[in-house]
XYZ file of C-alpha atoms in Angstrom:
689
model
C 52.112 61.842 174.920
C 50.574 62.308 178.649
C 53.563 60.168 180.187
C 55.806 62.954 177.496
C 54.749 65.942 178.637
C 54.710 64.894 182.215
C 58.103 63.603 182.345
C 58.577 67.702 180.634
C 57.249 68.893 183.237
C 60.006 69.243 185.594
C 62.957 69.836 183.363
C 60.624 73.047 182.162
C 59.963 74.708 186.159
C 63.229 73.782 186.677
C 64.587 75.898 183.517
C 61.487 78.854 183.168
C 62.275 82.411 182.985
C 62.606 85.080 180.408
C 64.832 83.410 178.460
C 63.800 80.060 178.042
C 60.163 81.898 176.685
C 62.115 83.844 174.344
C 62.939 80.798 172.459
C 59.811 79.043 173.212
C 57.533 82.088 171.221
C 61.051 81.634 168.528
C 60.040 78.600 168.517
C 56.327 78.484 168.486
C 56.106 81.023 165.822
C 58.128 78.964 163.492
C 56.270 76.367 163.720
C 53.689 78.006 163.286
C 54.299 80.638 160.213
C 57.457 78.541 158.380
C 56.979 74.871 158.430
C 56.599 75.448 154.861
C 59.055 77.503 154.071
C 60.905 75.992 151.878
C 57.244 75.640 149.264
C 56.532 79.223 150.220
C 57.108 82.002 147.368
C 55.890 85.370 146.756
C 52.481 87.108 146.397
C 51.390 90.381 146.621
C 52.858 93.522 146.572
C 56.076 91.458 147.324
C 56.080 91.470 143.706
C 57.993 95.001 143.561
C 60.245 94.431 146.125
C 61.371 91.697 143.801
C 60.840 93.941 140.854
C 62.982 96.686 141.575
C 66.021 94.313 142.446
C 66.207 92.137 139.518
C 65.517 95.114 137.378
C 68.751 97.055 138.508
C 66.850 100.467 139.472
C 69.385 102.776 141.638
C 68.428 103.635 144.526
C 66.687 107.196 143.270
C 64.895 105.523 141.289
C 63.838 102.518 143.906
C 62.547 106.511 146.006
C 60.758 107.842 143.479
C 59.028 104.608 143.090
C 57.080 104.992 146.439
C 57.669 109.062 147.010
C 53.232 108.592 146.149
C 53.192 107.887 150.300
C 56.376 105.837 152.084
C 59.737 107.134 150.006
C 61.896 105.839 153.075
C 60.782 103.316 152.929
C 62.881 102.741 150.064
C 65.424 102.392 152.764
C 64.593 99.455 153.882
C 64.625 97.911 150.049
C 68.155 99.727 149.194
C 70.146 98.328 152.200
C 68.141 94.807 152.008
C 67.772 93.893 148.578
C 71.644 93.404 147.909
C 71.635 91.544 151.237
C 68.670 89.264 151.202
C 68.854 89.057 146.922
C 65.561 88.002 145.497
C 65.035 84.141 147.176
C 61.642 84.861 149.549
C 63.604 82.767 152.595
C 65.714 85.410 153.624
C 62.754 87.423 153.472
C 60.599 84.747 156.295
C 63.443 84.448 158.290
C 63.912 88.218 158.523
C 60.084 89.015 158.952
C 59.890 86.613 161.379
C 62.964 87.709 163.908
C 61.700 91.291 163.595
C 57.948 90.306 165.127
C 59.732 87.891 167.675
C 62.014 90.850 168.334
C 59.463 92.761 168.699
C 57.143 90.994 170.869
C 60.013 90.577 173.461
C 61.015 93.998 173.715
C 56.531 94.461 174.099
C 57.276 91.741 177.124
C 60.415 93.359 178.897
C 58.458 96.253 178.926
C 54.798 94.737 180.366
C 57.456 93.266 182.837
C 59.324 95.951 184.046
C 56.054 97.455 185.400
C 54.617 94.129 186.441
C 57.329 91.479 186.940
C 54.432 89.354 188.795
C 52.203 88.731 186.240
C 54.468 86.473 183.820
C 50.974 84.292 183.231
C 48.940 88.057 181.856
C 52.702 88.599 179.259
C 53.516 84.498 179.179
C 50.142 84.827 177.453
C 49.935 88.009 175.257
C 53.224 87.323 173.758
C 52.481 83.832 172.292
C 48.623 84.909 171.517
C 50.541 87.926 169.761
C 52.707 85.782 167.926
C 50.487 83.573 165.939
C 47.694 85.741 166.321
C 44.701 84.515 164.123
C 43.770 87.751 162.658
C 46.457 88.589 160.944
C 48.608 86.289 158.075
C 51.207 89.080 156.956
C 54.264 86.741 157.729
C 53.303 84.791 154.345
C 53.821 88.231 152.149
C 57.552 89.115 153.790
C 59.038 91.251 151.148
C 55.919 93.368 151.396
C 55.383 93.625 155.397
C 59.285 94.289 155.648
C 58.723 98.353 156.604
C 55.551 96.998 158.234
C 57.601 94.783 160.931
C 60.625 96.743 161.146
C 58.795 99.566 162.182
C 56.851 97.293 164.578
C 60.006 96.728 166.041
C 61.778 99.916 166.206
C 59.011 101.185 168.216
C 58.762 98.486 171.110
C 62.711 98.353 171.268
C 62.683 101.817 171.735
C 59.794 102.327 174.588
C 61.874 99.707 176.264
C 65.343 101.490 175.897
C 62.725 104.416 176.801
C 62.036 102.762 180.471
C 65.099 101.444 180.475
C 66.724 105.138 180.489
C 64.461 106.718 182.920
C 65.153 103.442 185.299
C 69.042 104.655 185.588
C 70.751 102.996 183.233
C 74.362 103.770 183.038
C 74.040 104.700 179.558
C 71.337 106.669 179.746
C 71.632 109.436 177.603
C 72.807 106.932 174.780
C 69.716 105.365 175.341
C 67.394 108.159 174.940
C 69.444 109.189 172.159
C 68.886 105.874 170.221
C 65.073 105.375 170.828
C 64.483 109.481 170.406
C 65.921 107.562 167.026
C 64.466 104.840 166.485
C 61.060 106.587 167.067
C 61.351 108.632 164.330
C 62.804 105.754 162.076
C 59.623 103.185 162.887
C 57.042 106.470 161.815
C 59.519 107.296 158.767
C 59.646 104.241 157.032
C 55.700 103.366 157.566
C 52.744 104.732 159.757
C 51.179 102.109 160.967
C 51.771 102.919 164.341
C 52.573 106.700 164.709
C 49.595 106.199 166.324
C 51.059 104.530 169.210
C 53.360 107.650 169.646
C 51.098 108.984 171.601
C 50.672 106.216 174.357
C 54.635 107.238 175.043
C 53.813 110.946 177.278
C 51.772 108.006 179.467
C 54.456 105.226 180.216
C 56.521 107.723 181.017
C 54.892 109.408 183.626
C 54.422 105.502 185.361
C 58.522 105.197 184.813
C 59.316 107.973 186.786
C 56.333 106.983 188.920
C 58.248 103.551 189.270
C 61.557 105.596 190.900
C 60.015 106.929 193.949
C 58.575 110.268 192.853
C 55.803 111.902 193.333
C 52.793 111.979 191.134
C 53.512 116.605 190.346
C 57.619 114.917 190.490
C 56.636 112.445 187.370
C 54.605 114.524 185.805
C 57.338 117.225 185.920
C 60.100 115.280 184.404
C 57.902 113.328 181.565
C 57.229 116.640 179.960
C 60.556 117.268 179.861
C 61.471 113.712 178.951
C 58.747 114.186 176.397
C 60.065 116.936 174.826
C 62.735 115.547 172.086
C 60.035 113.011 171.381
C 57.338 115.600 170.843
C 59.828 117.564 168.794
C 60.362 114.366 166.561
C 56.488 113.660 166.667
C 55.462 117.772 165.706
C 58.250 117.244 162.594
C 57.072 114.094 161.076
C 53.225 115.210 160.831
C 54.790 118.554 159.532
C 57.058 116.169 157.020
C 53.990 114.058 156.237
C 50.741 116.570 155.547
C 53.043 119.285 154.607
C 56.912 118.057 152.941
C 55.968 115.339 151.364
C 52.700 116.679 149.226
C 55.503 119.353 147.622
C 57.835 117.146 146.497
C 55.657 113.883 145.672
C 55.968 114.130 141.706
C 51.748 113.890 140.521
C 49.807 115.298 144.323
C 46.897 113.892 142.161
C 48.189 110.479 142.472
C 49.471 110.716 146.531
C 48.221 107.727 148.661
C 46.750 107.548 151.801
C 45.341 110.907 152.210
C 43.650 112.146 155.920
C 39.764 112.100 154.863
C 39.062 112.452 158.511
C 39.046 116.192 158.747
C 37.151 117.744 155.603
C 34.359 114.756 156.297
C 33.914 115.981 159.616
C 33.558 119.795 157.983
C 31.185 118.843 155.933
C 28.764 115.783 157.801
C 29.788 116.497 161.420
C 27.060 113.824 162.859
C 27.511 111.364 160.023
C 30.849 111.017 159.672
C 31.281 111.203 163.342
C 29.198 108.098 162.901
C 31.010 105.959 160.110
C 34.074 106.778 162.277
C 32.998 105.292 165.562
C 31.370 102.312 163.497
C 34.513 101.776 161.834
C 35.950 101.755 165.260
C 33.766 99.574 167.138
C 34.044 97.312 163.890
C 37.657 96.556 164.712
C 37.160 96.357 168.055
C 34.886 93.328 168.032
C 37.106 92.250 164.830
C 40.751 92.209 166.627
C 39.572 91.522 170.855
C 37.065 88.520 169.980
C 36.050 87.587 166.483
C 39.314 87.002 165.255
C 39.841 84.160 167.792
C 36.964 82.508 166.309
C 38.256 82.105 163.042
C 40.128 79.134 163.890
C 36.637 77.407 163.469
C 35.214 79.191 160.637
C 33.033 76.651 159.033
C 34.392 76.897 155.537
C 37.666 75.884 158.015
C 36.627 72.632 158.786
C 37.090 69.566 157.069
C 37.899 66.396 159.104
C 38.556 64.407 155.460
C 41.802 66.896 155.589
C 45.007 65.293 156.898
C 46.852 68.709 157.252
C 43.468 69.962 159.360
C 43.683 67.254 161.727
C 47.465 67.658 162.093
C 47.460 71.648 162.625
C 44.847 70.807 165.379
C 47.094 67.874 167.056
C 50.168 70.465 166.534
C 48.936 73.138 167.696
C 46.907 71.079 170.658
C 51.110 69.745 171.328
C 52.828 73.344 171.555
C 49.439 74.810 173.414
C 50.159 71.595 176.112
C 54.071 72.905 176.450
C 53.443 76.420 176.631
C 50.716 75.720 179.410
C 53.371 74.478 181.619
C 56.313 76.810 180.705
C 54.365 79.659 181.720
C 52.989 77.781 184.805
C 56.197 77.151 186.029
C 57.290 80.883 185.162
C 54.174 81.885 187.174
C 54.877 80.280 190.430
C 59.000 81.453 189.943
C 57.799 84.417 189.910
C 54.471 85.499 191.830
C 56.868 86.765 195.088
C 59.768 88.628 192.588
C 59.056 92.397 192.982
C 56.431 94.596 192.729
C 53.744 95.479 190.399
C 53.372 99.502 190.463
C 50.477 99.364 187.809
C 47.468 98.213 189.007
C 44.630 96.884 186.495
C 42.582 99.484 186.354
C 45.359 101.493 184.187
C 46.562 98.473 182.605
C 43.438 98.118 181.151
C 42.949 101.883 180.531
C 46.363 101.630 178.810
C 45.491 98.527 176.582
C 42.107 100.225 175.178
C 44.394 103.492 174.612
C 47.259 101.801 172.767
C 43.646 99.617 170.709
C 42.248 103.120 170.036
C 45.594 105.115 169.178
C 47.207 101.869 166.713
C 43.923 101.876 164.931
C 44.172 105.401 164.452
C 46.422 105.606 161.117
C 44.135 103.504 159.236
C 40.551 104.929 160.465
C 41.625 108.502 160.081
C 42.547 107.864 156.131
C 38.808 105.814 156.028
C 40.579 102.208 155.971
C 40.195 99.316 158.672
C 40.973 95.472 158.679
C 37.604 94.112 157.678
C 38.090 95.979 154.319
C 39.218 94.447 151.318
C 41.453 90.835 151.066
C 44.894 93.028 153.475
C 42.718 94.678 155.741
C 44.170 92.766 158.231
C 47.612 95.157 157.381
C 45.679 97.579 159.392
C 45.274 95.144 162.802
C 49.589 95.503 163.147
C 48.934 98.635 165.714
C 45.750 97.871 166.899
C 46.910 94.287 168.033
C 49.240 95.923 170.711
C 45.895 96.799 172.834
C 43.601 93.884 171.159
C 45.197 91.055 172.792
C 46.069 92.543 176.152
C 42.365 93.499 175.784
C 41.271 89.563 174.898
C 43.678 87.986 178.089
C 43.088 90.792 181.008
C 38.874 89.763 179.612
C 39.602 86.285 179.736
C 41.201 86.926 183.414
C 38.265 88.661 184.065
C 35.695 86.809 183.291
C 37.267 83.732 184.654
C 37.969 85.080 188.856
C 41.234 86.664 189.336
C 42.662 83.534 191.145
C 41.847 80.597 188.601
C 45.003 80.453 187.055
C 44.497 76.987 185.957
C 41.268 77.629 184.606
C 42.728 80.970 182.807
C 45.827 78.568 181.460
C 43.159 76.143 180.003
C 41.071 79.272 177.907
C 43.895 80.338 176.451
C 46.075 77.406 175.475
C 42.987 76.555 173.937
C 42.810 79.935 172.104
C 46.716 78.901 171.592
C 45.666 76.031 170.095
C 43.321 77.473 167.470
C 45.979 79.922 166.531
C 48.274 78.033 165.621
C 46.681 75.607 163.734
C 44.813 78.432 161.400
C 48.533 79.577 160.689
C 49.961 76.618 159.525
C 46.603 75.729 157.408
C 47.113 79.139 155.908
C 50.745 78.803 155.672
C 49.764 75.259 153.695
C 47.323 77.362 151.202
C 49.739 79.969 150.998
C 52.283 77.107 149.565
C 49.766 76.073 146.743
C 49.043 78.848 145.748
C 52.894 79.307 145.148
C 52.867 75.734 143.417
C 49.889 77.334 141.182
C 52.320 80.723 140.109
C 55.407 78.451 139.643
C 53.621 76.756 137.243
C 52.304 79.152 135.312
C 54.948 81.207 135.286
C 57.441 78.188 133.615
C 54.558 76.967 131.441
C 54.420 80.817 129.897
C 58.475 80.776 130.441
C 58.875 77.105 128.380
C 55.979 78.361 126.068
C 56.497 82.066 125.520
C 61.064 82.239 125.962
C 61.037 86.180 125.024
C 58.322 88.409 124.475
C 58.872 91.224 121.725
C 59.496 94.719 123.294
C 55.752 96.160 123.851
C 54.218 93.205 123.602
C 51.296 92.485 126.685
C 50.079 89.162 127.892
C 46.106 89.299 127.932
C 44.125 87.142 130.183
C 40.370 86.980 130.991
C 41.044 86.667 134.518
C 43.640 86.961 137.459
C 44.550 82.486 137.576
C 45.604 82.364 140.767
C 44.736 83.761 144.329
C 46.881 86.435 145.974
C 47.543 88.598 143.164
C 46.258 91.387 141.196
C 47.421 91.965 137.697
C 49.557 94.683 138.595
C 51.517 92.531 140.227
C 51.540 89.550 138.091
C 52.929 92.141 135.568
C 56.106 92.583 137.794
C 55.905 88.493 137.749
C 55.781 88.849 133.931
C 59.158 91.590 133.223
C 61.300 89.987 136.125
C 61.278 86.689 133.686
C 61.474 89.134 130.301
C 62.889 92.273 130.582
C 66.723 93.589 130.537
C 68.026 94.483 133.283
C 68.758 97.772 132.931
C 66.775 100.126 135.060
C 64.258 101.503 132.575
C 60.797 102.543 133.780
C 59.291 102.409 131.151
C 58.462 98.481 130.853
C 58.970 96.351 127.982
C 55.986 94.108 128.531
C 53.182 93.985 130.662
C 49.922 91.318 131.734
C 46.812 92.421 132.032
C 43.405 90.806 133.871
C 40.866 91.476 129.870
C 37.594 91.935 131.597
C 39.010 94.809 134.653
C 41.100 96.997 132.943
C 41.221 96.504 128.534
C 37.523 95.113 127.031
C 35.328 97.141 125.946
C 32.089 97.146 128.977
C 29.545 98.804 126.840
C 29.989 96.388 123.289
C 31.662 93.478 125.404
C 34.809 93.271 123.384
C 38.173 93.781 122.535
C 39.128 96.915 119.880
C 42.375 98.532 119.027
C 42.882 101.054 121.670
C 45.624 102.555 122.650
C 47.290 100.630 125.775
C 48.458 102.958 128.404
C 50.291 101.903 132.274
C 50.771 104.876 134.733
C 51.782 103.011 138.327
C 53.596 105.365 140.936
C 56.359 105.975 139.190
C 56.694 103.205 135.798
C 54.548 103.291 132.811
C 54.399 100.659 130.099
C 53.154 102.027 126.325
C 51.409 99.691 123.611
C 48.284 99.047 121.837
C 46.313 96.120 120.987
C 48.254 95.043 117.820
C 51.011 93.744 120.302
C 48.198 91.062 122.361
C 49.320 87.577 123.543
C 45.965 86.660 124.594
C 46.557 83.869 127.966
C 44.549 81.079 129.240
C 44.930 78.898 132.236
C 42.315 77.403 134.020
C 43.471 74.849 136.321
C 42.136 71.287 136.519
C 41.027 71.661 132.649
C 44.599 71.434 131.188
C 47.940 72.785 130.686
C 48.506 77.392 129.947
C 47.209 78.268 126.509
C 48.863 80.535 124.382
C 45.944 81.163 122.044
C 45.928 80.953 118.406
C 43.691 80.896 115.940
C 43.779 77.427 115.585
C 42.345 76.877 118.435
C 39.094 78.989 117.913
C 36.305 77.044 118.785
C 37.723 74.532 121.321
C 35.051 72.863 124.210
C 35.261 73.814 127.835
C 35.748 77.807 127.324
C 34.000 79.883 128.857
C 32.420 83.210 127.471
C 35.733 85.619 128.559
C 38.201 83.387 126.775
C 36.296 82.860 123.483
C 35.860 86.912 122.750
C 39.884 86.467 122.397
C 40.614 84.902 119.546
C 39.902 88.029 117.937
C 42.988 89.607 119.078
C 45.225 87.167 118.897
C 48.614 88.242 117.022
C 51.434 86.703 114.979
C 55.474 87.706 115.631
C 55.000 88.189 119.094
C 56.362 85.491 120.665
C 60.499 85.345 120.244
C 63.232 82.463 120.186
C 65.822 84.346 122.337
C 65.672 83.005 125.710
C 65.998 84.653 128.770
C 67.195 82.692 131.867
C 64.401 81.653 133.679
C 65.608 83.746 137.101
C 65.480 80.462 139.508
C 66.102 82.647 142.617
C 62.642 84.161 142.220
C 60.454 81.302 140.362
C 62.789 78.664 141.530
C 64.007 75.654 140.252
C 62.449 74.388 136.387
C 59.961 72.238 137.365
C 60.151 68.634 136.238
C 59.222 67.878 132.571
C 56.037 66.895 133.008
C 53.011 66.930 129.906
C 52.487 70.803 130.200
C 56.168 71.071 129.180
C 56.262 69.266 126.340
C 53.167 70.705 124.517
C 54.426 73.819 125.539
C 57.451 73.380 124.373
C 55.467 72.014 120.891
C 53.494 74.033 120.468
C 56.235 76.716 120.517
C 57.835 74.788 117.155
C 54.520 74.684 115.774
C 54.522 78.333 115.807
C 57.231 78.029 114.024
C 56.745 75.335 111.702
C 59.772 73.137 113.373
C 57.498 69.865 112.619
C 60.633 67.765 113.021
C 61.379 69.042 116.775
C 57.378 68.387 117.490
C 57.544 65.084 116.682
C 60.477 64.498 118.906
C 58.820 65.907 121.929
C 56.199 63.561 121.460
C 59.025 60.579 121.290
C 60.093 61.706 124.087
C 56.603 62.362 126.066
C 56.043 59.049 125.753
C 58.353 57.472 126.539
C 58.370 58.578 129.799
C 54.272 57.420 129.150
C 53.263 60.805 129.670
C 50.032 61.977 127.790
C 47.419 64.467 127.619
C 43.937 65.234 129.635
C 42.776 67.225 127.488
C 42.059 66.767 123.618
C 42.833 70.278 122.325
C 46.645 69.862 123.508
C 46.915 67.200 120.513
C 46.243 69.664 118.090
C 50.444 70.575 117.313
C 51.096 67.098 117.306
C 47.867 65.990 115.032
C 49.814 69.080 112.974
C 53.281 67.483 112.697
C 52.718 64.339 111.708
C 50.364 65.250 109.093
C 52.737 67.995 108.031
C 55.050 65.558 107.502
C 53.782 63.313 105.941
C 52.512 60.493 108.591
C 48.975 60.418 107.804
C 48.313 57.257 109.975
C 49.652 58.416 113.222
C 48.171 61.607 112.755
C 44.691 60.372 111.838
C 44.856 57.842 115.578
C 45.833 60.786 117.453
C 42.837 62.999 116.318
C 40.856 60.177 117.102
C 42.099 59.818 120.674
C 41.843 64.020 120.866
C 37.984 63.325 120.119
C 37.471 60.498 123.017
C 39.621 62.692 125.635
C 37.266 65.317 125.360
C 33.552 66.129 124.758
C 32.356 68.520 121.845
C 35.975 68.023 119.861
C 34.591 67.434 116.996
C 33.452 70.709 115.281
C 37.653 71.496 116.406
C 38.760 68.576 115.106
C 37.388 68.703 111.639
C 38.040 72.566 110.934
C 41.920 72.073 111.514
C 42.134 68.617 109.229
C 40.397 71.054 106.463
C 42.790 74.224 107.254
C 45.758 71.084 107.246
C 44.530 69.668 103.825
C 44.839 72.978 102.522
C 48.554 73.136 103.523
C 49.387 69.860 102.238
C 49.673 67.765 99.516
C 47.430 65.065 98.265
C 48.552 61.528 98.433
C 46.602 58.259 99.288
C 47.445 58.181 102.975
C 46.469 61.276 102.698
C 43.125 60.838 101.374
C 42.430 57.219 103.243
C 43.042 59.383 106.755
C 40.557 61.822 105.518
C 37.978 59.459 105.060
C 38.523 58.240 108.686
C 38.115 60.973 110.651
C 35.319 61.759 108.097
C 33.543 59.005 109.204
C 34.201 58.429 112.200
C 33.888 62.018 114.078
C 31.437 63.063 110.989
C 32.694 65.898 109.795
C 30.669 68.060 107.984
C 30.999 68.284 103.948
């Protein structure tokens, strides 16, 4: 490895430059985030964009869906959904390119003012590219507005600086810069605060052209006028106009709470918001870089853990050689026009302005599972501050030490993002298994039916997001805003908290512009715990099965017949991927479906096909459909033998098996074979008479 790196070093030094750096940055980001892109899927609010596309909503309906907070973000869905479709891979490529492009234009702006600081700029770009405090490259559909605004903001700043520098297409660049500034704020407000740093950049750009302070100030004021108009227009739109056109003012999201809170309690509110800022500052500049070595993350027995660090170290070593070579070639080129203390000041201001949109609505990066999205604006200042802080601590001229420290940080960041990618891939495997098993067992649902679960079966999704996935599976493509099916996490929204049970009641959901209406007679209880067995649509025949927890047992009183129908709508494979190989769970789901419709020959056919593949259950209750089918068709010996196998497989099966044998006996004709089998079961399993 060392020999290979030494052989690469002369080539790297010869070809080091901004263009090759841009390629290096893209490759680093692609490896860190997308090395398993074909295994990455749909998570979190990705589902809303997929739902809006797959159910055939019109542009007006999509606008109304987002009217509650960011109606102009609907434009991205309207434009991109027909181009990229529902498959995740296109959105992953888009998010990667937008993120990469934003960093490239940011670095070009930095190097415009600091042409000799390629070491600092190079490491800022790489560390921004794989920043360990954010995981938004894995939820790409819902993050498309964020990355689009990030790209447009960086591009707008760069075009503005080039125009001030005297580009021959100056007016065109300025017009584009103003338009991009407006667009990035309208798509999503995360970079709106950073617009306030624009006057400082304009002033420095004019200073670079040789103007005096007075001349630069005058020119800056004139140059900033169109941007000030755009910024003021956005504030009016956000604070005054948008609330007037929102369909449901009470449901409007992301309301600014700071000013009312200051009026009511100025001291307490000031301290509270100061705490938000300080916590986010420490998190963004320091704590985020410790995440790769967080104690729960360390697993030396994991091959993927070790591999991620090895890959990270190799990439960091190559990056170190590249930046060192680039620094040698550029340290005498041009002249820096900004002093270090001014750069530090700009970074601090950028961090504060970048966090402003979150803080004024009383949010921060440390709050909630998805709080890292509030770092989008902050990292424009936080990462430069981290880089400048390390340079100050190590000494300005100690380039080798600085490069080594930055390479270590890059190694950890790449390792963490690769491990995160693996976790998301595994989560998508669980999601696909859940949805495909459900589709095998429930080909279609009666209108107004809803899946009732005692928990959320996998991470990185909440109840309404899974409900969107269920509608993508079962709802017709007709653009109706009243959805025909839903999914609920029962303990979180349906159960009577006082009685600790499910009671008959109307069910109403109003989420953005979408609605769902039903009642408890349309509840279809479904349970699934990974590692215990297959997904189960609960039926009275399973009541009393072992290994169920209290929340699962509470679902049996609300089981309803007739909600599952067989008019199957094809599974959208562009969303859920190709049908998985037919494992045991496929045969169990299909057999349980056939049992529900008393198609006993089909159950036995499935049993025989599973046997030909040497497939068998890992959880005793999953043999019940086959036991009943054998009994219904008069093969009592097979029914008895399979019952004994089920009893041996899982502890405490006797009550469930005995109760089902009693039920089956009541529904089948008497015969000597039946009596023999019954006696065998009673004596072996010890059923109470």
